[in-house]
mmCIF file of C-alpha atoms and ligand atoms in Angstrom:
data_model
loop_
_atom_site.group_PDB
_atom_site.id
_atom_site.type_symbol
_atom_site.label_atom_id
_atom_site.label_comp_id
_atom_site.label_asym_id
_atom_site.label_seq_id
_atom_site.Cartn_x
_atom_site.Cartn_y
_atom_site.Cartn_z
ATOM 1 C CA UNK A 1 -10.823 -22.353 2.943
ATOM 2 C CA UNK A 2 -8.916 -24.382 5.279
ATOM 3 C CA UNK A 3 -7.270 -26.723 2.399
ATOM 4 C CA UNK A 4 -6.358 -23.524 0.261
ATOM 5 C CA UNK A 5 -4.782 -21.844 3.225
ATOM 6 C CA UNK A 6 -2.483 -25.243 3.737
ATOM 7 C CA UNK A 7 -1.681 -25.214 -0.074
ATOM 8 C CA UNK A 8 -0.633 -21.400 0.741
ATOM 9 C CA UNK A 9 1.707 -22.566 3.576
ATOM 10 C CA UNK A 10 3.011 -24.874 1.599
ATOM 11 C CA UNK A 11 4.085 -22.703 -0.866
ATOM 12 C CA UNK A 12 5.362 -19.980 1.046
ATOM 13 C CA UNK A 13 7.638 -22.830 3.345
ATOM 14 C CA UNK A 14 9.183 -23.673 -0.007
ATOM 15 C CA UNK A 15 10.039 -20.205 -1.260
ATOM 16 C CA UNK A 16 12.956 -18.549 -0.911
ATOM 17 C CA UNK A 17 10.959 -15.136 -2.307
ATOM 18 C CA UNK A 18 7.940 -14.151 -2.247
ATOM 19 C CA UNK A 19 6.038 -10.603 -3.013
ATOM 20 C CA UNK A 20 3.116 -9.188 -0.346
ATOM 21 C CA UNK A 21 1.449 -6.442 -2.551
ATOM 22 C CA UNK A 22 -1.120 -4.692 -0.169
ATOM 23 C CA UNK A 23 -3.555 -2.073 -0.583
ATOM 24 C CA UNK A 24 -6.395 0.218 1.430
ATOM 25 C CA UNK A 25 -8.117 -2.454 2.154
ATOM 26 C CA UNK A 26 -5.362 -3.706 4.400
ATOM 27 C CA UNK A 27 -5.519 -0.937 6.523
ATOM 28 C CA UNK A 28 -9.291 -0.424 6.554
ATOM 29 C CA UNK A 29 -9.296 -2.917 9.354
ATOM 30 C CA UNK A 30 -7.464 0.050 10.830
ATOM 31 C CA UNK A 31 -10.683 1.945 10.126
ATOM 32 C CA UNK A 32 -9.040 3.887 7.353
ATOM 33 C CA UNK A 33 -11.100 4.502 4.341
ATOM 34 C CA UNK A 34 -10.549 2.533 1.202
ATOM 35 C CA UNK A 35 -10.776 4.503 -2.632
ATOM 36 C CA UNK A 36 -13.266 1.999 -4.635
ATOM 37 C CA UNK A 37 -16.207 -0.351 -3.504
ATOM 38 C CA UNK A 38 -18.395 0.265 -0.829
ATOM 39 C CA UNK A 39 -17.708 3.281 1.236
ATOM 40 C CA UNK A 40 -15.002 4.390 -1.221
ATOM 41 C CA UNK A 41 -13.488 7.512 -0.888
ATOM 42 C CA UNK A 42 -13.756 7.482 -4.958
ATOM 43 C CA UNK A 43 -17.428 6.846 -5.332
ATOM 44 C CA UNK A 44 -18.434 10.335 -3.751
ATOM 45 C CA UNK A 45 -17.860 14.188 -4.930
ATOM 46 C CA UNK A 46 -16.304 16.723 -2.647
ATOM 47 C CA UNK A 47 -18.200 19.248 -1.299
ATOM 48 C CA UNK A 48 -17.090 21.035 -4.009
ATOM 49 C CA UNK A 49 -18.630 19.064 -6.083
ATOM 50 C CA UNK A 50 -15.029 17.617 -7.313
ATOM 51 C CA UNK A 51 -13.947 14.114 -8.494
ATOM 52 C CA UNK A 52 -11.838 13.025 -5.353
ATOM 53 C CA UNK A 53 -9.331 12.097 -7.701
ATOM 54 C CA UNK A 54 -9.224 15.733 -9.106
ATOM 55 C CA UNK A 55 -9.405 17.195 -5.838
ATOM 56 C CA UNK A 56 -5.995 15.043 -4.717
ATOM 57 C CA UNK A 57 -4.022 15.957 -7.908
ATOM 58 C CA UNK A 58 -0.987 17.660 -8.703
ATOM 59 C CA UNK A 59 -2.309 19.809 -10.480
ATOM 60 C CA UNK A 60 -5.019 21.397 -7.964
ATOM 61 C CA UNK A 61 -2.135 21.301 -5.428
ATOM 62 C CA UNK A 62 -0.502 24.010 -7.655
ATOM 63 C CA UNK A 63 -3.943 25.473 -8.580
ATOM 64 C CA UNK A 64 -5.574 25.459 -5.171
ATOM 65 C CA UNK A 65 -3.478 24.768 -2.478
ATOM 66 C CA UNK A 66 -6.221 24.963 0.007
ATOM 67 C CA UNK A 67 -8.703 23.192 -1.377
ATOM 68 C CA UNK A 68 -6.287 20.189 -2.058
ATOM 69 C CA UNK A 69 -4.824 20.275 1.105
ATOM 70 C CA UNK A 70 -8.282 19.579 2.803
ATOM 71 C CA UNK A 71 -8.574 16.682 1.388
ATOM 72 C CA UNK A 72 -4.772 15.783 2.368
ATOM 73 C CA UNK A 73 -5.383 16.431 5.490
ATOM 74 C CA UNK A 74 -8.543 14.571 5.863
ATOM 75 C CA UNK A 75 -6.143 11.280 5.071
ATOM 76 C CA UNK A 76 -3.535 12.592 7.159
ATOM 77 C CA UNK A 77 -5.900 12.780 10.310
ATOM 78 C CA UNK A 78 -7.347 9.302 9.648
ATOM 79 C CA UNK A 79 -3.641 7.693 9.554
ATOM 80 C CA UNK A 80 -2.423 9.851 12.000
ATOM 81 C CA UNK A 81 -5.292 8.523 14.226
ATOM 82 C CA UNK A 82 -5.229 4.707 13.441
ATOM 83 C CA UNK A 83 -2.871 1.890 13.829
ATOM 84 C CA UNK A 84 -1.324 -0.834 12.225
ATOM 85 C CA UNK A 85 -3.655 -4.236 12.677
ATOM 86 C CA UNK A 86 -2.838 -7.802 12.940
ATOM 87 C CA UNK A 87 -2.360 -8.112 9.263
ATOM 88 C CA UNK A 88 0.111 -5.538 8.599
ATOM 89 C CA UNK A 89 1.989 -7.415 12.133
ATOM 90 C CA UNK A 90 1.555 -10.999 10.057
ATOM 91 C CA UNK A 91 3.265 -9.352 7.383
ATOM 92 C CA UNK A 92 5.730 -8.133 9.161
ATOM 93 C CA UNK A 93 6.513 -11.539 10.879
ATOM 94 C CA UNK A 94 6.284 -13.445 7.604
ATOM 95 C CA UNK A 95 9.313 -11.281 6.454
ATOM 96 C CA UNK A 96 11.344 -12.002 9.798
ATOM 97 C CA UNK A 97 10.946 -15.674 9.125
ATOM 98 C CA UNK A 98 11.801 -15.241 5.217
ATOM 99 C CA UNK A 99 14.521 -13.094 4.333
ATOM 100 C CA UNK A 100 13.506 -12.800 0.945
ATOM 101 C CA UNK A 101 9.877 -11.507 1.596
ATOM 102 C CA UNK A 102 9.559 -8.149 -0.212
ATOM 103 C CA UNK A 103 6.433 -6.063 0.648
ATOM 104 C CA UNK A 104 5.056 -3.809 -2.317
ATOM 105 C CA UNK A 105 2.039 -1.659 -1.039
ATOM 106 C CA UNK A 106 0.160 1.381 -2.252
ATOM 107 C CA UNK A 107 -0.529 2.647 1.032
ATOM 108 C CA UNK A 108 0.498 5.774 2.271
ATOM 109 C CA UNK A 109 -0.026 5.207 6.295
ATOM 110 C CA UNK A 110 3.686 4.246 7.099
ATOM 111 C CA UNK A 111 1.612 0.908 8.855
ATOM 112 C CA UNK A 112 4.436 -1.313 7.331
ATOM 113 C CA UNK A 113 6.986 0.466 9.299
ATOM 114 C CA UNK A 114 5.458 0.607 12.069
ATOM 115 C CA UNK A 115 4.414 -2.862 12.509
ATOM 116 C CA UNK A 116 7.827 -4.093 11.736
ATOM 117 C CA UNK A 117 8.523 -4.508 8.083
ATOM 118 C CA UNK A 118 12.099 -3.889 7.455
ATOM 119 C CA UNK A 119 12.616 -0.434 5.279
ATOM 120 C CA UNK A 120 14.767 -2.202 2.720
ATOM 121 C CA UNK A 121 12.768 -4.491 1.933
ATOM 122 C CA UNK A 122 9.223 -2.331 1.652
ATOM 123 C CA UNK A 123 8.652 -0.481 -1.946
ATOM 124 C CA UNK A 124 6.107 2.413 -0.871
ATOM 125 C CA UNK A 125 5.001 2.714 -4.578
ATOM 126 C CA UNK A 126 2.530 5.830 -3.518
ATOM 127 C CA UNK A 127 4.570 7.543 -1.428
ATOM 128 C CA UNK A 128 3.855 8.183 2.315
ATOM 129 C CA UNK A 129 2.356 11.328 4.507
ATOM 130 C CA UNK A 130 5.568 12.174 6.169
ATOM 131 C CA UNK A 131 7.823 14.093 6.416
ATOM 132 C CA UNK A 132 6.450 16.987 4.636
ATOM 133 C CA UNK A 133 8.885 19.026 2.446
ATOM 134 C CA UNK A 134 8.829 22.867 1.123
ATOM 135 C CA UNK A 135 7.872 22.913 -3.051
ATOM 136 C CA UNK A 136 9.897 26.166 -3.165
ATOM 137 C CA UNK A 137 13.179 25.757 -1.245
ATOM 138 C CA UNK A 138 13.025 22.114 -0.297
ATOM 139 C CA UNK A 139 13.786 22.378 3.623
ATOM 140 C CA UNK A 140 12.205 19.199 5.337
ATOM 141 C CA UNK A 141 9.433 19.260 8.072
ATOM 142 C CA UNK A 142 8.245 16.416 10.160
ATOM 143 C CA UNK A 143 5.261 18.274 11.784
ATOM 144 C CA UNK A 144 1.835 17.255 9.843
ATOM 145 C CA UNK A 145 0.504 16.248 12.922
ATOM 146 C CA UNK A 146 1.135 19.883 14.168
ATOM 147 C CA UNK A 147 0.037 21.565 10.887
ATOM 148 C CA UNK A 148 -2.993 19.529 10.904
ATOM 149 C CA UNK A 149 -3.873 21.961 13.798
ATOM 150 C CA UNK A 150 -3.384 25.453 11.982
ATOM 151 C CA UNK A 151 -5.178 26.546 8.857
ATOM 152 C CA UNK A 152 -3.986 25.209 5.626
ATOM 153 C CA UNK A 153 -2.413 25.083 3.468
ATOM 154 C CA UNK A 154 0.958 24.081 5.570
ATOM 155 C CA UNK A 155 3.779 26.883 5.289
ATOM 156 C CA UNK A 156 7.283 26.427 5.484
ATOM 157 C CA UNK A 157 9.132 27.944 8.175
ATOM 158 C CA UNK A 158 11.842 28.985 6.438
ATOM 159 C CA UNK A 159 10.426 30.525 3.424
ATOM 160 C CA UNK A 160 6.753 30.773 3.813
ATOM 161 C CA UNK A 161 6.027 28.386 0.652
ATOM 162 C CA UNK A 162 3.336 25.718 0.721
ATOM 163 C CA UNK A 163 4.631 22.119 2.156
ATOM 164 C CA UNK A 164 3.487 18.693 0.537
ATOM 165 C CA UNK A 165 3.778 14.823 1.360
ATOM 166 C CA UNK A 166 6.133 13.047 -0.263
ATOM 167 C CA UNK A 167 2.826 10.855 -1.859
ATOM 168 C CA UNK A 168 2.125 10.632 -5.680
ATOM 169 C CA UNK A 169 -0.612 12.962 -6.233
ATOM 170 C CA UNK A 170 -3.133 12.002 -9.204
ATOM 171 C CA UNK A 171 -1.490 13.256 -12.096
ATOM 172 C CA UNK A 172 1.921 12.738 -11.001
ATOM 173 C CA UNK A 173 4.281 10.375 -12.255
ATOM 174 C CA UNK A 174 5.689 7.427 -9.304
ATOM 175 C CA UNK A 175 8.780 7.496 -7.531
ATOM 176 C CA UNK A 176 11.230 6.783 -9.331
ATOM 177 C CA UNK A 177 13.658 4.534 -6.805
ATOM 178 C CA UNK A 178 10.438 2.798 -5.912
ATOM 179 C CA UNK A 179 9.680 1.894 -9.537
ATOM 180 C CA UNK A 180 13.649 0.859 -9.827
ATOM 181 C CA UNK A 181 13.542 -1.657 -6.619
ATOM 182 C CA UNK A 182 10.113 -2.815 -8.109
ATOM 183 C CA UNK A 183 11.410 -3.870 -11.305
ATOM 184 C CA UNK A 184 14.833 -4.974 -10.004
ATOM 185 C CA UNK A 185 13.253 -7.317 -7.830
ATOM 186 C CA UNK A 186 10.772 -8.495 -10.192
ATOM 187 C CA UNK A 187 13.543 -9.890 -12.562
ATOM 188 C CA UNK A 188 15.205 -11.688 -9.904
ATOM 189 C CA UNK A 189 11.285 -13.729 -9.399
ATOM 190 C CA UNK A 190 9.053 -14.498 -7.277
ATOM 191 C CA UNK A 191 8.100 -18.354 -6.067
ATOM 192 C CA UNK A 192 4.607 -16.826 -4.631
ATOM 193 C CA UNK A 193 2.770 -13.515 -4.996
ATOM 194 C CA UNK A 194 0.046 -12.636 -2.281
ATOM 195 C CA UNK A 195 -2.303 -9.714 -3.228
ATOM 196 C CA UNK A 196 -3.820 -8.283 -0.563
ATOM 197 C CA UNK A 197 -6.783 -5.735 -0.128
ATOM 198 C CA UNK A 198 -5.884 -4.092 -3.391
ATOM 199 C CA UNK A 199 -8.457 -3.763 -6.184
ATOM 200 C CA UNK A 200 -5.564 -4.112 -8.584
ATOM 201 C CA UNK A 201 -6.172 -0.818 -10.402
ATOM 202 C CA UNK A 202 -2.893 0.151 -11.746
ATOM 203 C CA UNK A 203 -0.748 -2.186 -14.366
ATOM 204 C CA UNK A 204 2.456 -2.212 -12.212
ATOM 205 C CA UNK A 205 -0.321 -3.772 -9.145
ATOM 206 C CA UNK A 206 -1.345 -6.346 -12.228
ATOM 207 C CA UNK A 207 2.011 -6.999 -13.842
ATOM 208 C CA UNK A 208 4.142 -8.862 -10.472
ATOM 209 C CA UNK A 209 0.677 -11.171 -10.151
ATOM 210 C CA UNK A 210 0.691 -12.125 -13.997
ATOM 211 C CA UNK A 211 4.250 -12.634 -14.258
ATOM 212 C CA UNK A 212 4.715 -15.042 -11.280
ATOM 213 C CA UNK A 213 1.958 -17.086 -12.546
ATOM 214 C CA UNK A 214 3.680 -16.687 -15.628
ATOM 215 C CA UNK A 215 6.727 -18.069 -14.430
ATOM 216 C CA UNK A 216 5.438 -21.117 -12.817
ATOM 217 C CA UNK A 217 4.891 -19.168 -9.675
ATOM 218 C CA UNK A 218 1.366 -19.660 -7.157
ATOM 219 C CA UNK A 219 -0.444 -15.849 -7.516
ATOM 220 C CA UNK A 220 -2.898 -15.590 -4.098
ATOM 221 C CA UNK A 221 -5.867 -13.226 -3.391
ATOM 222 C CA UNK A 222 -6.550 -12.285 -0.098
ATOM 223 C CA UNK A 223 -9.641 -9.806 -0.220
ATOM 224 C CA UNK A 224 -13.581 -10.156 1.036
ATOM 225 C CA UNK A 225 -14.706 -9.302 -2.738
ATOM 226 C CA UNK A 226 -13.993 -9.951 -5.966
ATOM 227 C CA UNK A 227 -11.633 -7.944 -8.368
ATOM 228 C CA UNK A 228 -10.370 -8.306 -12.027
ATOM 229 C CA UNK A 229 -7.812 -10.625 -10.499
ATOM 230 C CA UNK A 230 -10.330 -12.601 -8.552
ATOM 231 C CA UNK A 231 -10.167 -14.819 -11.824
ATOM 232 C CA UNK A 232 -6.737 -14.676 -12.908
ATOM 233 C CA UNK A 233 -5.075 -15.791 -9.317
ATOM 234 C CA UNK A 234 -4.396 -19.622 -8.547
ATOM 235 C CA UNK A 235 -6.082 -19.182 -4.928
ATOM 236 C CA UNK A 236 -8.313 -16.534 -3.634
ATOM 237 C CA UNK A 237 -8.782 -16.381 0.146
ATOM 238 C CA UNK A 238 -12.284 -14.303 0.282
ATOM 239 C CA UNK A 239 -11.803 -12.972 3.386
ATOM 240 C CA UNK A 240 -10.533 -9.878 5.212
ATOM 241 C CA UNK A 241 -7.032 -9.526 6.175
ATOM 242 C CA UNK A 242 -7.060 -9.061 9.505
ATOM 243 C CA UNK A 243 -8.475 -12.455 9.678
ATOM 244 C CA UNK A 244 -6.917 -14.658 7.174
ATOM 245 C CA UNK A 245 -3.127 -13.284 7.142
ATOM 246 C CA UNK A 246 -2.801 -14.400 10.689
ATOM 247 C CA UNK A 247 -4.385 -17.660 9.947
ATOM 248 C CA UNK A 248 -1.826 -18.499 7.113
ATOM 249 C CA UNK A 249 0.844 -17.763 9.435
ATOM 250 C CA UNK A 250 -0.345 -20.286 11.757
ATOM 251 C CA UNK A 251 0.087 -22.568 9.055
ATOM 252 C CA UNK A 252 3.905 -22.132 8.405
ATOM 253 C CA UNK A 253 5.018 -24.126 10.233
ATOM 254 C CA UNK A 254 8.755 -22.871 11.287
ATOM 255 C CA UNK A 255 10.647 -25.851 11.144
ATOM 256 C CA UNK A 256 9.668 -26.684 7.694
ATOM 257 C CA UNK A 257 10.494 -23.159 6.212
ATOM 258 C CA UNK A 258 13.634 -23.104 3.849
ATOM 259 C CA UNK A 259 15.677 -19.874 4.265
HETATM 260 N N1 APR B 301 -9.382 -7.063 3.906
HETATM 261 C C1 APR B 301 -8.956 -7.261 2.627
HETATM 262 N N2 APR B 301 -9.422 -6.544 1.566
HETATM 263 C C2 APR B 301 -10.352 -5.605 1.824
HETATM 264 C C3 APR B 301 -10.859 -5.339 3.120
HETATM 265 C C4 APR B 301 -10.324 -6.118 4.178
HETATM 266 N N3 APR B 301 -10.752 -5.941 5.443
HETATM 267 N N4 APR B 301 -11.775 -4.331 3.039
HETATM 268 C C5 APR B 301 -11.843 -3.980 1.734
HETATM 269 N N5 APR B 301 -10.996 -4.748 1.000
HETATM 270 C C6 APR B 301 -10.713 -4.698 -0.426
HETATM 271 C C7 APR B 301 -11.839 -4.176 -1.274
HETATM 272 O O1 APR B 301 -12.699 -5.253 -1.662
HETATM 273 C C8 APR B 301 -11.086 -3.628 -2.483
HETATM 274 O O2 APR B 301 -10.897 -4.628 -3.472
HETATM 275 O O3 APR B 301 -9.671 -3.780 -0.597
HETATM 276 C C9 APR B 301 -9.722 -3.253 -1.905
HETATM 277 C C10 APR B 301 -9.509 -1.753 -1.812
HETATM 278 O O4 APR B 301 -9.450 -1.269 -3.131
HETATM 279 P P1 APR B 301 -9.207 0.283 -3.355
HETATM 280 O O5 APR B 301 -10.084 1.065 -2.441
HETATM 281 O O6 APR B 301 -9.246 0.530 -4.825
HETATM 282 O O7 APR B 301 -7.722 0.524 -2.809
HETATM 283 P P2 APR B 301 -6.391 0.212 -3.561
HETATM 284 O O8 APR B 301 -6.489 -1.006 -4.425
HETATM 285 O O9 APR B 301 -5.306 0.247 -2.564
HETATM 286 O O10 APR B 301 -6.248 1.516 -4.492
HETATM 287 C C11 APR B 301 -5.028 1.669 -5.103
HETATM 288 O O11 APR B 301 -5.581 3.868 -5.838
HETATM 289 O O12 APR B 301 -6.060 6.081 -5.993
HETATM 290 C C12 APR B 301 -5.138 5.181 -5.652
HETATM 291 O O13 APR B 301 -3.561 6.021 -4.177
HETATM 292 C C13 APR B 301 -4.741 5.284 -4.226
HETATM 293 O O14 APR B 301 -3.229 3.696 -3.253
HETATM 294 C C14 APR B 301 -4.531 3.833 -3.814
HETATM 295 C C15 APR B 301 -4.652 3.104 -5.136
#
């Protein structure tokens, strides 16, 4: 792996931008849960003998408020009670020392921010947990932690209707502004595209990857298993990335990086 990891360096030395697109897996060396693959939240039922994806939809939110926010809340409690690892910090560092780093990530944990990443230059394409806001009047609340504690589903305090997460439900279309700094970055290019812990399920995952290879650009895969881009990227790094994001930042070295 060693001489891939160099040829990685390399790269990322010579580019002025680059795209990090990360997924659960990144921050299931936080010990949260990932959606596909082994252990996958997505490969069981709910008790109720629901699709997980039904069960965390827009729809069932309006339906059954309850029964979607258990499953909401079961997230919330495993990212309220985990932390950002040493890959989410690599990725955070990588951006310090390149100013035109851009992290795209599917995750709704808020790990980006807290490791470091700079806000403006992290597209949250999913959403994130917090802070929670009322469906019926709108009025903000930063207190999932709190109404993790009391039977759900949340209520807001001003007008007693149900609070959600600003996340993109199943069923429910992405944010827009996230989708607009995705694509407005995307035509400016990317030298190098690292995908990270993702299993690449969703065409605007797919697209950044195939149109930096496209474009003369190196595509990287940094993941323990295969996926349908296993086969599509220049390098794959078969590892986990907790482990091999650090490494690779070893490998830049700091004096040879071009701003
Ligand atoms: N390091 C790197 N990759 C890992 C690790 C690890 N330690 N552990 C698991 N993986 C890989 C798995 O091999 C898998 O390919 O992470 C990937 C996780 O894939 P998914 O569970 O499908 O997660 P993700 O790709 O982020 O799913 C995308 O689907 O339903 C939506 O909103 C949900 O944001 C999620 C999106």
């Amino acid at each position: 792996m060693d001489e891939a990891l160099r040829r990685v360096a390399r790269a990322i030395e010579q580019a002025e931008r680059i795209l990090v697109i990360t997924g659960a897996g990144l921050s299931a060396d936080s010990g949260l849960p990932t959606y596909r693959g082994l252990g996958g939240l997505y490969n069981g039922h709910t008790a109720e003998g629901l699709p997980i994806e039904a069960a965390l939809s827009g729809p069932m939110l309006r339906r059954d408020p309850a029964l979607c926010w258990k499953y909401l809340a079961e997230l919330g409690k495993a990212c309220l009670g985990a932390a950002p690892n040493a890959g989410h910090l690599a990725i955070a560092e990588l951006q310090r020392r390149k100013p035109g780093c851009w992290v795209l990530t599917q995750n709704i944990d808020g790990y980006h921010r807290a490791a470091g990443s700079p806000g403006e230059r992290l597209i949250e394409i999913h959403g994130e947990l917090a802070p929670l806001y009322c469906q019926s009047c709108g009025a903000e609340d930063s207190e999932l932690a709190e109404h993790l504690q009391r039977p759900l589903p949340p209520r807001c305090r001003q007008c007693g209707g149900v609070l959600r997460p600003p996340v993109v439900l199943f069923e429910e279309m992405l944010p827009e502004a996230a989708v607009d700094s995705l694509y407005g970055e995307l035509r400016k290019g990317f030298a190098v595209v690292l995908s990270v812990g993702t299993s690449a399920s969703f065409p605007y995952i797919v697209e950044p990857v195939l149109r930096t290879r496209q474009a003369g650009g190196l595509s990287v895969e940094i993941n323990p298993t295969l996926t349908d881009l296993s086969d599509v990227v220049d390098v794959r790094l078969a590892g986990r990335a907790l482990d091999v994001l650090p490494e690779l930042l070893g490998h830049i070295s700091s004096d040879r990086i071009c701003k």
